[in-house]
PDB file of C-alpha atoms in Angstrom:
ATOM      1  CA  UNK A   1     -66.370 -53.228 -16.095  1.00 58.00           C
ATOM      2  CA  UNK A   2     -67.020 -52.024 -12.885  1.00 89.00           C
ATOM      3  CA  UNK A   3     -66.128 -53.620  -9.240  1.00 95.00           C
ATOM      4  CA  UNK A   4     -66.270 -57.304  -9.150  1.00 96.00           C
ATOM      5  CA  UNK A   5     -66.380 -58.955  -5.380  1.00 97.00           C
ATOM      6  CA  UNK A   6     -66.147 -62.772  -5.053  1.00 98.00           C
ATOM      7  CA  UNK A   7     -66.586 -63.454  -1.483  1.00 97.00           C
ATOM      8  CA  UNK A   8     -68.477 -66.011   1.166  1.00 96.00           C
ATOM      9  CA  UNK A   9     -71.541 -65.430   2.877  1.00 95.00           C
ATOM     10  CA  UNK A  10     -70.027 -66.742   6.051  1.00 94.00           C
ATOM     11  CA  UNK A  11     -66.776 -65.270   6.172  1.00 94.00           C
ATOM     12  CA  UNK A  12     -66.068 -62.481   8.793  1.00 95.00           C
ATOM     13  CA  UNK A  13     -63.397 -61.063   6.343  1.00 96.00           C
ATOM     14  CA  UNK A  14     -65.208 -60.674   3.524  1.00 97.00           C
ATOM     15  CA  UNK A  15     -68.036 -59.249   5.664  1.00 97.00           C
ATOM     16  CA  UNK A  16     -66.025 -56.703   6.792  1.00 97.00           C
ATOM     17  CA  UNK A  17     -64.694 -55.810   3.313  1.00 97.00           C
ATOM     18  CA  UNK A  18     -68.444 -55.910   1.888  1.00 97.00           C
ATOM     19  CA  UNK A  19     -68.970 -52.857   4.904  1.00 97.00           C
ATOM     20  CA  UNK A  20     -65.895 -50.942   3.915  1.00 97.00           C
ATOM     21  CA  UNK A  21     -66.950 -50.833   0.254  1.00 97.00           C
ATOM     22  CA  UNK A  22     -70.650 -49.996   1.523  1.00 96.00           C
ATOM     23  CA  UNK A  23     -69.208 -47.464   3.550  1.00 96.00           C
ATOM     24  CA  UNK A  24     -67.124 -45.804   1.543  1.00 96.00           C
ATOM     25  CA  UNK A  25     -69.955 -45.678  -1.419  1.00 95.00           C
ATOM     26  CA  UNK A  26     -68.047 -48.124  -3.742  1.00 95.00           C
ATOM     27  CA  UNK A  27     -70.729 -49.824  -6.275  1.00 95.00           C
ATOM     28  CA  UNK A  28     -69.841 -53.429  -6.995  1.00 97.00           C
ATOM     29  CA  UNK A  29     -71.148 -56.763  -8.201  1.00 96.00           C
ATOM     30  CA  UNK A  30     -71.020 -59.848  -5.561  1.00 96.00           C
ATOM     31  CA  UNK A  31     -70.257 -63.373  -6.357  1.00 97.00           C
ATOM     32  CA  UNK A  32     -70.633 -66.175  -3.708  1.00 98.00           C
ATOM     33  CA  UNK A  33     -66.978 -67.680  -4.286  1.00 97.00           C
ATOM     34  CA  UNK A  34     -67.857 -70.918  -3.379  1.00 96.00           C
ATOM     35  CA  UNK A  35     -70.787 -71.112  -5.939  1.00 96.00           C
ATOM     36  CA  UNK A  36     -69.366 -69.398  -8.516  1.00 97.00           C
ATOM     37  CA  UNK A  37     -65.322 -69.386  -8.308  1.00 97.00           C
ATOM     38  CA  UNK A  38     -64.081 -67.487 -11.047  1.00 97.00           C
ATOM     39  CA  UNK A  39     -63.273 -68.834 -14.901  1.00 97.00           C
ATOM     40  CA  UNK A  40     -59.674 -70.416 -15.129  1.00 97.00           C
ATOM     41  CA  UNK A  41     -59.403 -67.724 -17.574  1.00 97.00           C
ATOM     42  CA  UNK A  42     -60.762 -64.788 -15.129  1.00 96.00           C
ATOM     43  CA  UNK A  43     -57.763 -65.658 -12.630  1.00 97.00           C
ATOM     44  CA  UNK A  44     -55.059 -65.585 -14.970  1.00 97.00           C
ATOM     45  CA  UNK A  45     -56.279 -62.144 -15.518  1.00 95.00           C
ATOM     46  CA  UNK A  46     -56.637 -61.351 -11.585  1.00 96.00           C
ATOM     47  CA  UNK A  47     -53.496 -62.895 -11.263  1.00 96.00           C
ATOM     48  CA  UNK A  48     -51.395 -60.844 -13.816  1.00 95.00           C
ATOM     49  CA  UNK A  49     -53.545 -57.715 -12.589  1.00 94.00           C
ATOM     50  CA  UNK A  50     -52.411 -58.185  -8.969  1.00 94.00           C
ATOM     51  CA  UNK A  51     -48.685 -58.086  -8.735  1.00 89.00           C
ATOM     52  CA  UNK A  52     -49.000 -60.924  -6.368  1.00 94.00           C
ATOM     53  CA  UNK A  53     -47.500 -64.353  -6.250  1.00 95.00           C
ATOM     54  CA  UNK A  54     -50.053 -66.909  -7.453  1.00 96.00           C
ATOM     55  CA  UNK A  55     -49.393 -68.548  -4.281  1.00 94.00           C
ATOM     56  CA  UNK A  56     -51.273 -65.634  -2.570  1.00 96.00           C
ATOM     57  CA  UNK A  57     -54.508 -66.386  -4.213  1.00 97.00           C
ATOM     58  CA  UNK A  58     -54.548 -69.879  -2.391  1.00 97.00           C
ATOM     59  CA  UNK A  59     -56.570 -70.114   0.899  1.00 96.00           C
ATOM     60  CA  UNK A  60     -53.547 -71.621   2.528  1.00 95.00           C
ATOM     61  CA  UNK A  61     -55.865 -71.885   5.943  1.00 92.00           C
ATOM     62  CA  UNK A  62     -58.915 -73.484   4.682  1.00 92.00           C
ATOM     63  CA  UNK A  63     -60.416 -76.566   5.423  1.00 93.00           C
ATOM     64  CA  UNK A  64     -60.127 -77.864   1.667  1.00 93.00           C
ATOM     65  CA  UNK A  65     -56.468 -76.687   1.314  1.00 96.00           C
ATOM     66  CA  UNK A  66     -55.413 -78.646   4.634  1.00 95.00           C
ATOM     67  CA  UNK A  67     -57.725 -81.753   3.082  1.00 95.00           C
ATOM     68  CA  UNK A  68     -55.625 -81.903   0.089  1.00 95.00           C
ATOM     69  CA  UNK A  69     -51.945 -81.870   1.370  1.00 95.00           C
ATOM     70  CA  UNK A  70     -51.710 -78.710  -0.890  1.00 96.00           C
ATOM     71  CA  UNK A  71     -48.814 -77.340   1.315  1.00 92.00           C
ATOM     72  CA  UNK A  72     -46.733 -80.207  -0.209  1.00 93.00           C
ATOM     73  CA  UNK A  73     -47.953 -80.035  -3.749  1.00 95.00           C
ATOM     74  CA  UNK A  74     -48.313 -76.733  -4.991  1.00 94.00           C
ATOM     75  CA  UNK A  75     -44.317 -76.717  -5.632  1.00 92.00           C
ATOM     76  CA  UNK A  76     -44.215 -79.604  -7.882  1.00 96.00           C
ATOM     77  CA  UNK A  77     -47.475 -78.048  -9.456  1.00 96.00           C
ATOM     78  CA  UNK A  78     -47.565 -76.028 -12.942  1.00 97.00           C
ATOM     79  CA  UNK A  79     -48.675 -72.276 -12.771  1.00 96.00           C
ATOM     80  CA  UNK A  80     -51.709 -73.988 -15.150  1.00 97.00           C
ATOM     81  CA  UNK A  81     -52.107 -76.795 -12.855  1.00 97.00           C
ATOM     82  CA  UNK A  82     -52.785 -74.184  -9.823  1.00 97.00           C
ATOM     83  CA  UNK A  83     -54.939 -72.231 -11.888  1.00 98.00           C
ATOM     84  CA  UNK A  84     -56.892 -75.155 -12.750  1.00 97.00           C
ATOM     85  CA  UNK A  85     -57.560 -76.354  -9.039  1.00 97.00           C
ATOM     86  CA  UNK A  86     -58.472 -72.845  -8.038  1.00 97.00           C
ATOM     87  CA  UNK A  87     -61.244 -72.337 -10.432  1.00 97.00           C
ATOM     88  CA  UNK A  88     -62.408 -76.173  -9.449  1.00 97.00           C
ATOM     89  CA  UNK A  89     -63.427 -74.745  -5.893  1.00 96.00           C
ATOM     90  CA  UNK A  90     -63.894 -71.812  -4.679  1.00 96.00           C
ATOM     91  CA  UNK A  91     -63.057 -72.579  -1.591  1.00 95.00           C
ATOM     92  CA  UNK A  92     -59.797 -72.543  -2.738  1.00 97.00           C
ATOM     93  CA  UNK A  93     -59.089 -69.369  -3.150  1.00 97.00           C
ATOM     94  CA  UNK A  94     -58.207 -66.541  -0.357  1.00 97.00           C
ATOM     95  CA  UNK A  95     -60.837 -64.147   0.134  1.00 96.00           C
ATOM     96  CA  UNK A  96     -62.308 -61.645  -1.155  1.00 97.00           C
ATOM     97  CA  UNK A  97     -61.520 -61.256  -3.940  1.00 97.00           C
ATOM     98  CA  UNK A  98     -62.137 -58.201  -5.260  1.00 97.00           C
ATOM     99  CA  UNK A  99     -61.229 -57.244  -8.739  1.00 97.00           C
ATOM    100  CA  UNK A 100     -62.040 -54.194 -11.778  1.00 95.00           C
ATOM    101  CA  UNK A 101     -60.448 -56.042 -14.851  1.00 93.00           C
ATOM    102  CA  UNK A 102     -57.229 -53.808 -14.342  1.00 94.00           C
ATOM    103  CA  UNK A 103     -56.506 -54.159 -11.019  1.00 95.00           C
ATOM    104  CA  UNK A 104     -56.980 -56.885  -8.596  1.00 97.00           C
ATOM    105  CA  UNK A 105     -56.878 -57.249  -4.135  1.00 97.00           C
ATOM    106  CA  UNK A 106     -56.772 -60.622  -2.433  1.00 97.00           C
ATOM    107  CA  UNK A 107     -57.813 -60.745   0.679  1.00 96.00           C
ATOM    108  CA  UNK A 108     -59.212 -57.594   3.175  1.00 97.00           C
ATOM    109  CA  UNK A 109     -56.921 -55.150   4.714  1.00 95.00           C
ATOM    110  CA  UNK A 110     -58.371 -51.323   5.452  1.00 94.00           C
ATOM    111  CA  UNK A 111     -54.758 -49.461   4.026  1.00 96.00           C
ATOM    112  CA  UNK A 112     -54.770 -51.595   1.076  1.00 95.00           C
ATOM    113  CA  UNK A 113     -58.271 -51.059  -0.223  1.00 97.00           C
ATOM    114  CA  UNK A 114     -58.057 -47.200   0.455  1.00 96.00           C
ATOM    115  CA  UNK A 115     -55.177 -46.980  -1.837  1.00 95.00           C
ATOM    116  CA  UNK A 116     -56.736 -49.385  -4.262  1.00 96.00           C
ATOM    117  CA  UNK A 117     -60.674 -49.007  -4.231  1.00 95.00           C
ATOM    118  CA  UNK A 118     -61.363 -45.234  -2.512  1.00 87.00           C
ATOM    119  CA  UNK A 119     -61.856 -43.019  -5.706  1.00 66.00           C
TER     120      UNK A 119
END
């Protein structure tokens, strides 16, 4: 599997991150997150690949997140229950995400895809 990049059209962050990967000649596949969000099954896998806390992979400044009082509820939420919302809307999630089946970023930072993505 090569690169996979789930990102928004509209978002300045994942813009930027689409240029880096440009720029740096880094071949991937794109996926408009909020039209296609990742398989419940696909984020258990990004998840586990990441190292990160599944509470990373939350958009905790979007619109929807705010909408649904998620600040209060992830805690009394299953790991399966979280997973479950997140593939319901892509919106959801932090972005990009950007992902090669063994490793997995969240979010857009220049250090961390050096290290992560720069061959």
């Amino acid at each position: 599997m090569g690169l996979h990049y789930y990102g928004y059209p509209k978002c300045t962050t994942c813009k930027k991150a689409e240029k880096w990967l440009r720029e740096n000649g880094i071949p991937f596949e794109a996926t408009n997150i909020a039209e296609q969000p990742p398989s419940e099954q696909a984020l258990k896998e990004m998840i586990t690949s990441s190292d990160l806390p599944l509470k990373k992979f939350f958009n905790t400044s979007g619109m929807k997140y705010r909408e649904l009082g998620l600040k209060d509820k992830l805690a009394s939420m299953s790991d399966d229950e979280q997973i479950k919302l997140l593939a319901s809307d892509g919106m959801l999630i932090k972005r990009p995400l950007v992902t090669d089946g063994d490793t997995t970023t969240v979010g857009f930072n220049d250090k961390t895809f050096a290290e992560t993505w720069k061959a």
